[in-house]
Coordinates of C-alpha atoms in Angstrom, one line a residue:
X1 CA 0.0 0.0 0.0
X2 CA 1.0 3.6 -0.6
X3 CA 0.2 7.1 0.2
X4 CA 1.2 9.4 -2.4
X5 CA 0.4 13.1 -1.9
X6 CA -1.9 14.7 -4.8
X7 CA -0.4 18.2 -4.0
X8 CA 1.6 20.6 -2.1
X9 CA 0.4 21.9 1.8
X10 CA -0.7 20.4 4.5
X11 CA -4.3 20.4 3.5
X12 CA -3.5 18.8 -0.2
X13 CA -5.6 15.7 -0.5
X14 CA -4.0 12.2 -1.4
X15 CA -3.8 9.2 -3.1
X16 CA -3.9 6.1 -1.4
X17 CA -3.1 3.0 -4.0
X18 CA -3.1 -0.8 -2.9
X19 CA -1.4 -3.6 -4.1
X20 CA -3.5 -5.3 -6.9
X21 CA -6.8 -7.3 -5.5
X22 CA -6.4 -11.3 -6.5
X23 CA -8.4 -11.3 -10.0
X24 CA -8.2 -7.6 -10.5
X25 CA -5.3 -8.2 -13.3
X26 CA -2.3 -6.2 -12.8
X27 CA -3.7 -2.5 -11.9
X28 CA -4.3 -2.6 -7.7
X29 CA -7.1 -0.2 -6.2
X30 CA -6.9 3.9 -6.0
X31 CA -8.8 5.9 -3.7
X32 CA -8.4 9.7 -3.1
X33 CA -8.6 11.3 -0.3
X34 CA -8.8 14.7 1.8
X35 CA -6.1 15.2 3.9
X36 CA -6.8 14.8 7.6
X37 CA -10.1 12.9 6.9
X38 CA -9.8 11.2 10.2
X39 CA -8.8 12.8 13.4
X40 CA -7.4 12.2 17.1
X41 CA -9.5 12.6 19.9
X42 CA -8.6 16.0 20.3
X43 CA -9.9 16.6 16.8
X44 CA -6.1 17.0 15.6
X45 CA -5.8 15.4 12.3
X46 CA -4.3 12.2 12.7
X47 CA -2.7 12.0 9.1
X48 CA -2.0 10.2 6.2
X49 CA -2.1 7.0 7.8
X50 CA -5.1 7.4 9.9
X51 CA -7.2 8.3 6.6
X52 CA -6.1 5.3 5.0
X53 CA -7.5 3.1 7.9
X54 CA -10.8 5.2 8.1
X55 CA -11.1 4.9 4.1
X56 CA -10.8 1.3 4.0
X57 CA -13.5 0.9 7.2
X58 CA -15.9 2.2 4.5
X59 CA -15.1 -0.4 2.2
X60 CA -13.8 -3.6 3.5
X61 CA -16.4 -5.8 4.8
X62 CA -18.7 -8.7 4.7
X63 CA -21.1 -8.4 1.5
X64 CA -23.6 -9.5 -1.0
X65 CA -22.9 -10.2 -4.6
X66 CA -26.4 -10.8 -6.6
X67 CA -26.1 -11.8 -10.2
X68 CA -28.7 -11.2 -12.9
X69 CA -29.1 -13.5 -14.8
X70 CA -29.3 -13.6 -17.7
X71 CA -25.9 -12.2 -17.9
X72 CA -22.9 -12.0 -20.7
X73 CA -22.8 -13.9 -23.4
X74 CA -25.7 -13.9 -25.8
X75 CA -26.7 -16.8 -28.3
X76 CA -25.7 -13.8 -31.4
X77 CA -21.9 -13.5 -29.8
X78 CA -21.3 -16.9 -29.4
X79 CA -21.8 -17.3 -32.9
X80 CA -20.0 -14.3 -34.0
X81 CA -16.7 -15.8 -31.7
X82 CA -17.3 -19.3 -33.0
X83 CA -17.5 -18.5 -36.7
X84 CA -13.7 -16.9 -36.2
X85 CA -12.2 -19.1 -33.9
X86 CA -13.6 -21.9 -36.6
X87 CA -11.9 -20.1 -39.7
X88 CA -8.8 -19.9 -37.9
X89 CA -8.9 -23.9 -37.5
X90 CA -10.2 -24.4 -41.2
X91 CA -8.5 -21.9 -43.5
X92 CA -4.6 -23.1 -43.8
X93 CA -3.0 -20.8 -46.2
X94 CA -3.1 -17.1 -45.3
X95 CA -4.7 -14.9 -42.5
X96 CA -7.8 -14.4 -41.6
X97 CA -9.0 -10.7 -41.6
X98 CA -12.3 -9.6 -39.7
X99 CA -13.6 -6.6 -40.4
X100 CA -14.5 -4.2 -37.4
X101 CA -14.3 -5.5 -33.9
X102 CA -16.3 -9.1 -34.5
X103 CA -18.3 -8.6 -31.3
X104 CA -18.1 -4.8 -28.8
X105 CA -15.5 -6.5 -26.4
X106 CA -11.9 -5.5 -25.9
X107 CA -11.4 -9.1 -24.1
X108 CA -12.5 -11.3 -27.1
X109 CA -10.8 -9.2 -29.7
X110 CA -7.4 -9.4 -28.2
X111 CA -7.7 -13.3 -27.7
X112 CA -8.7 -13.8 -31.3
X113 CA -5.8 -11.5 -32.3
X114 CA -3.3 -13.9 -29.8
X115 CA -5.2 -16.6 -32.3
X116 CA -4.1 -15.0 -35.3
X117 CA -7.0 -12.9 -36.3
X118 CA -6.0 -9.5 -38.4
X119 CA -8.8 -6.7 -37.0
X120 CA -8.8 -4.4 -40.1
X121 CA -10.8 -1.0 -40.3
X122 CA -12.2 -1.5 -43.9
X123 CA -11.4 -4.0 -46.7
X124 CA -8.9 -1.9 -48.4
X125 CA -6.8 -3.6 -45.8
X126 CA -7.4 -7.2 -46.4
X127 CA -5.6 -8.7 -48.6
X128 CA -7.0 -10.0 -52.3
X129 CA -8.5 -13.1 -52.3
X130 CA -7.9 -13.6 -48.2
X131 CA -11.1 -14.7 -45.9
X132 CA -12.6 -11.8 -44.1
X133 CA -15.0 -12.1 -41.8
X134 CA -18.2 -9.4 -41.3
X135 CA -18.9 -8.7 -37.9
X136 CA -21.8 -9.3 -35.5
X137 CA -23.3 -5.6 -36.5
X138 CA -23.9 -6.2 -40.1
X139 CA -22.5 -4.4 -42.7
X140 CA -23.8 -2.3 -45.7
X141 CA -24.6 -3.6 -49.3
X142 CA -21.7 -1.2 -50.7
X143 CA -19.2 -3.1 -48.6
X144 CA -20.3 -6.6 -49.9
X145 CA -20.0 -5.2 -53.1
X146 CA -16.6 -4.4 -52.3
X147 CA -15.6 -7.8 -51.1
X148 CA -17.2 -9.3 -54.1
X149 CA -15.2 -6.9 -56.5
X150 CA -12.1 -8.2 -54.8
X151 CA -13.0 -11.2 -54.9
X152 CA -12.5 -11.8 -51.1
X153 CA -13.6 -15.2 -49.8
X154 CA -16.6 -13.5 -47.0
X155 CA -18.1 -15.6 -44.4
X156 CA -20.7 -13.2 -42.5
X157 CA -20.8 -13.7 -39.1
X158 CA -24.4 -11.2 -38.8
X159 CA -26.5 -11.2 -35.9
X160 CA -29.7 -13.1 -37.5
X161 CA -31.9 -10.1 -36.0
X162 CA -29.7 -8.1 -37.1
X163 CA -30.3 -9.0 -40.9
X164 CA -34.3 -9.3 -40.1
X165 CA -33.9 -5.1 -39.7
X166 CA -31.8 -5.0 -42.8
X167 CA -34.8 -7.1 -44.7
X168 CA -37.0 -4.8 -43.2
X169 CA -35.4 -1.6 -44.4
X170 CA -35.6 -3.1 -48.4
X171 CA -39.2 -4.1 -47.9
X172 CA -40.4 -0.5 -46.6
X173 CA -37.9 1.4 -48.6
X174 CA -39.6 -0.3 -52.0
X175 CA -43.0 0.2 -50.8
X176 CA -42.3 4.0 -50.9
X177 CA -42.0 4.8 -47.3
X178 CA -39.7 6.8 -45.7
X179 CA -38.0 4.7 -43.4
X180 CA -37.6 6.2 -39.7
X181 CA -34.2 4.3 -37.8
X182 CA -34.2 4.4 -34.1
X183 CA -30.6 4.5 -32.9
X184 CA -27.3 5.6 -32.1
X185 CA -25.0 7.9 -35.0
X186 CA -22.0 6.2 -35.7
X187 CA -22.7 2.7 -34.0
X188 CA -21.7 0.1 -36.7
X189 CA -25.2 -1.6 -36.7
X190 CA -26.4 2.0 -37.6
X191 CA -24.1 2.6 -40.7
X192 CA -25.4 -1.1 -42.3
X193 CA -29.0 -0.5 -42.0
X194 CA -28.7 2.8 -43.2
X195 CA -26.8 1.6 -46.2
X196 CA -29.5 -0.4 -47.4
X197 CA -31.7 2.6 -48.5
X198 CA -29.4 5.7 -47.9
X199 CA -31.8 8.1 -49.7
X200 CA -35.2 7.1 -47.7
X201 CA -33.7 6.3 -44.4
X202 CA -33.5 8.9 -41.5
X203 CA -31.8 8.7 -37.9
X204 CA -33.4 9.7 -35.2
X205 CA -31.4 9.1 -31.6
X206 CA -34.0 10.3 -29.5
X207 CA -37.5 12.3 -28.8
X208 CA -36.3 16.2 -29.9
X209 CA -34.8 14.8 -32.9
X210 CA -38.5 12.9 -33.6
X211 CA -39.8 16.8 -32.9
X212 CA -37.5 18.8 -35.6
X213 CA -38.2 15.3 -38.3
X214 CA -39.7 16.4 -41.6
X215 CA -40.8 13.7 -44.1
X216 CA -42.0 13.7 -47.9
X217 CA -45.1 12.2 -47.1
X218 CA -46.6 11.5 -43.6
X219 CA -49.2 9.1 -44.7
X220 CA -45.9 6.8 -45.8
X221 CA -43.5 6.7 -43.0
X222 CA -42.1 3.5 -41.0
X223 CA -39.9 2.6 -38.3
X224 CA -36.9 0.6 -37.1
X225 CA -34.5 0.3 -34.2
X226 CA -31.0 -0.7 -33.8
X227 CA -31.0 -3.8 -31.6
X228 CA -29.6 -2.9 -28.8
X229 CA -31.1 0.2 -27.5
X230 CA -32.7 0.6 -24.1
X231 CA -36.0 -0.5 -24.1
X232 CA -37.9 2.2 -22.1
X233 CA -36.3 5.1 -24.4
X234 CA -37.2 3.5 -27.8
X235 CA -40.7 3.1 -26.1
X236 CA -41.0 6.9 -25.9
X237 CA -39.3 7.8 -29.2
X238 CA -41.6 5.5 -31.2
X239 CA -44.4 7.1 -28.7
X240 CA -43.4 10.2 -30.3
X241 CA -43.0 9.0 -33.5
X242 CA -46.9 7.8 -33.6
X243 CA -47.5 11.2 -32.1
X244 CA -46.2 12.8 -35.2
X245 CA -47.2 10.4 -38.2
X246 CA -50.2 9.0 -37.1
X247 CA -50.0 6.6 -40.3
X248 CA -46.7 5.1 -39.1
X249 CA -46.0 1.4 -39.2
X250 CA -43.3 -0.6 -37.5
X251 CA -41.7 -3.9 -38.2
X252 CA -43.9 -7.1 -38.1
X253 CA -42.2 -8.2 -34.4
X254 CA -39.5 -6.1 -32.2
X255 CA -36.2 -5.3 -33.4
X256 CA -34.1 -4.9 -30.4
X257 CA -32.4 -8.0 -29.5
X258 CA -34.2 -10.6 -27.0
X259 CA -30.3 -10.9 -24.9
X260 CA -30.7 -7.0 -24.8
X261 CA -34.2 -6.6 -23.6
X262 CA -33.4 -9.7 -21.4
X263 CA -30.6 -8.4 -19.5
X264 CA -32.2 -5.0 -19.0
X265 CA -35.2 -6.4 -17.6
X266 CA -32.9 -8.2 -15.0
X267 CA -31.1 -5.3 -14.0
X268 CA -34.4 -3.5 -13.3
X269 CA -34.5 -6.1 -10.7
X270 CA -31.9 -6.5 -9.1
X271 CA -31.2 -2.9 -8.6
X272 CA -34.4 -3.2 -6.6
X273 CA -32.3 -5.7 -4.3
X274 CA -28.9 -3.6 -4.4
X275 CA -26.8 -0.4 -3.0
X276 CA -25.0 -0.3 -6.3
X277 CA -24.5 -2.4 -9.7
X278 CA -21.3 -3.1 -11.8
X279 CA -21.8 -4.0 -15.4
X280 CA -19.0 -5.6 -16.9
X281 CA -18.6 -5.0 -20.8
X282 CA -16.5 -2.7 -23.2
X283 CA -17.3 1.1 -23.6
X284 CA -18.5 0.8 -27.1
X285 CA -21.3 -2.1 -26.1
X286 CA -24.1 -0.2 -26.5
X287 CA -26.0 -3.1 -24.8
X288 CA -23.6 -2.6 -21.9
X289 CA -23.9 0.7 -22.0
X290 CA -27.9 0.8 -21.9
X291 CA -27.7 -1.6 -19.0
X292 CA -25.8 1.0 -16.4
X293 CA -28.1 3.6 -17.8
X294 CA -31.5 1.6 -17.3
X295 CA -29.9 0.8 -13.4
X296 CA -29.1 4.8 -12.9
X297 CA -32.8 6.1 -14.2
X298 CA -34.4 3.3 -11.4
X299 CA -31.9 5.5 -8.8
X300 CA -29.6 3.0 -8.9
X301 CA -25.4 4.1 -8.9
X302 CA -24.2 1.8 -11.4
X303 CA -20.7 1.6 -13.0
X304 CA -19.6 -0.2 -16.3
X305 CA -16.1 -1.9 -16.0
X306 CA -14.1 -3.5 -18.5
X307 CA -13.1 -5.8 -16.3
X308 CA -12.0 -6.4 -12.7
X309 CA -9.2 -3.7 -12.8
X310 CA -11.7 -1.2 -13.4
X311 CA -13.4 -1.4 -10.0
X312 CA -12.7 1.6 -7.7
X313 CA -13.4 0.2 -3.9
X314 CA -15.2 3.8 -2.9
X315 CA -18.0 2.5 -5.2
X316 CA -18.4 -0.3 -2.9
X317 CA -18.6 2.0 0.7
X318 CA -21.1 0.7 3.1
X319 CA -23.1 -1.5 0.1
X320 CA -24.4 -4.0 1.8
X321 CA -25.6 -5.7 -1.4
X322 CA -23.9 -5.5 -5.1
X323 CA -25.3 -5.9 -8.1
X324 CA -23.8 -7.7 -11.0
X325 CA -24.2 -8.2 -14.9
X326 CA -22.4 -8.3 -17.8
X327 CA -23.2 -7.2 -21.1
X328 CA -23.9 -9.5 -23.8
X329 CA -20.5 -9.4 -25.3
X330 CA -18.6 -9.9 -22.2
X331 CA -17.4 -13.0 -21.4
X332 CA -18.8 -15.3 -18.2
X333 CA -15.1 -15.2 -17.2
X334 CA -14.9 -11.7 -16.4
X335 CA -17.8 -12.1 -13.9
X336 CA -15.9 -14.4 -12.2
X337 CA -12.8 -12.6 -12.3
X338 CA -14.6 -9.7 -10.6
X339 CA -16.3 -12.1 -7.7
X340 CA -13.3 -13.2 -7.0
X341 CA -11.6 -8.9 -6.6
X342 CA -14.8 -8.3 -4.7
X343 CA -14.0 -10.9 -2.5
X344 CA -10.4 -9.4 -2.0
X345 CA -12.9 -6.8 -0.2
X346 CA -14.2 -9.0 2.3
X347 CA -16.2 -12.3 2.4
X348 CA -18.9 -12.6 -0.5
X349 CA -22.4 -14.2 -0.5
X350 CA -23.4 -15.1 -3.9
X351 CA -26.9 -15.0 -4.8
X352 CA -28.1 -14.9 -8.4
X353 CA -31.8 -13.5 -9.6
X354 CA -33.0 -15.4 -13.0
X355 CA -35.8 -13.7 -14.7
X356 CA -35.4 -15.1 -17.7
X357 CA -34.4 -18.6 -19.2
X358 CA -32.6 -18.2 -22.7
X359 CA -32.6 -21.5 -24.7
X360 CA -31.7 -19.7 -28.6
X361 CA -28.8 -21.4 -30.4
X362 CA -27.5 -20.3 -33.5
X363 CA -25.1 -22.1 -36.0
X364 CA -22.1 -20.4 -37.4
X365 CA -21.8 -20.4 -41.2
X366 CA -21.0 -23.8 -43.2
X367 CA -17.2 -22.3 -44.1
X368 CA -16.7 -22.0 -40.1
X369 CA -17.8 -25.2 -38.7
X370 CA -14.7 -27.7 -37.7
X371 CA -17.3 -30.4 -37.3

């Protein structure tokens, strides 16, 4: 343990950092401090030392650990992981290039790289006639056209749902409608939906943009969403939607992902149950992502980490019981891995909260299968 002074004075705060907590990785707890934030009994502050002892009464301690379930990863991601771990077994001659992270999870890219994977930015990278793999988010009909002009050998590792909303954006854009997408700018899922009718489709991210929407014809006008959004928010923007365009029509069942709605609906609970919740997943899972922000607006604190290391013990002061989840690209391991840091914090009861049972399998493509 050290204390490492954050300034100059005798009322400069500090930093008090621990050794690393068993399953935390290499990176040990940091907690900051004010100076003299414990003090003799004749109210003298009793230094450095004495803060460090107070701060750590707050956080070490006997505690719960409830797990929603369901939790990490998805049926979709499984897939995703298996058709590249299955090309890396079956193609012999040559890398294999995937283009965009295959799944939104830091953890799982770097372990297919250690595999041999080559994570490339856009095909211009991959080299002619090499396997390359589409990722999880889909990608746009210009890019396969790309691939097919260089004569790339593609295996499309696309959420099923995922190509559903795709289908869905063909269908309405030929029928004349303007087509209304519910999601996040930028997001990879976005930027291949959008692709499939780039002159019909509109993005809307949320209820003002619904507000300052003009379309050619209100009496044709549908909707989509991107698949992983946060349930209760889409529910108001399409609210608004119908609001506006009283004609609008929607896709013939829901477009965000069962895992997604699914693991938000489990959070809702067991922030009911908890003093705080950790989400374990990457910053750029938007399903992650949603999950900390559906726990914060039922008054919940709630922290994403990438993984163990990223726990700060003052998130953990006097919590009795802490909630855990994992997004649906994070691997089970990570859960784990974090049990195991919290436990470094004092002895851990388990308990998990199911609310749902998920039973969907999907089978990677024929080009990925080793058996």
């Amino acid at each position: 343990m050290e204390v490492l002074p954050e300034g100059k004075g005798q009322g400069a705060p500090f930093r008090l950092r621990t050794s690393p907590v068993p399953g935390a990785g290499e990176a040990g707890a940091e907690v900051v401090l004010a100076a003299g934030a414990l003090r003799d009994g004749d109210g003298r502050a009793a230094g450095a030392a004495g803060a460090v002892v107070e701060a750590w009464a707050r956080v070490v301690g006997p505690r719960t650990v409830l797990l929603a379930s369901p939790r990490s990863f998805c049926a979709g991601v499984e897939c995703a992981i298996h058709t590249a771990e299955g090309l890396l077994t079956t193609v012999e001659d040559g890398a294999v290039f995937v283009r965009k992270q295959i799944v939104h999870d830091t953890h799982v890219v770097k372990d297919l790289e250690r595999r041999g994977a080559v994570f490339v930015a856009e095909l211009d990278e991959v080299l002619g006639g090499a396997a390359v793999v589409f990722s999880a988010h889909g990608v746009a009909p210009a890019v396969r056209a790309e691939a097919a002009a260089r004569h790339l050998a593609v295996v499309d590792a696309t959420w099923p749902l995922v190509t559903k909303v795709h289908s869905e954006a063909r269908r309405f854009a030929a029928r004349g409608d303007t087509v209304i997408l519910v999601g996040h700018r930028g997001h990879e899922e976005i930027e291949g939906t959008l692709g499939e009718a780039p002159g019909q489709t509109v993005l809307v991210e949320n209820v003002a943009d619904v507000a300052a929407l003009e379309v050619a014809d209100v009496s044709r006008v549908s909707y989509l969403t991107q698949t992983t959004l946060a349930v209760d928010e889409t529910a108001e923007i399409i609210a608004a939607l119908r609001a506006r365009f009283p004609a609008l029509r929607g896709p013939g069942s829901e477009d965000i992902c069962y895992a997604t709605t699914n693991r938000q609906q489990a959070v809702v609970e067991v922030v009911k149950r908890s003093d705080v919740l950790l989400v374990v997943g990457s910053a750029d899972s938007s399903n992650s992502v949603r999950m900390v922000e559906v726990a914060r607006r039922s008054g919940c604190a709630a922290h994403l980490v990438e993984d163990a290391s990223g726990i700060r013990p003052y998130w953990v002061e006097n919590a009795a019981t802490v909630g855990l989840s994992a997004g649906a690209s994070a691997p089970p391991a990570l859960v784990e891995d974090v049990l195991t840091a919290l436990g470094g914090l004092g002895p851990v009861a388990v308990a998990e909260h199911a609310t749902a049972t998920e039973t969907v399998s999907f089978v990677p493509p024929t080009a990925a299968r080793t058996s």
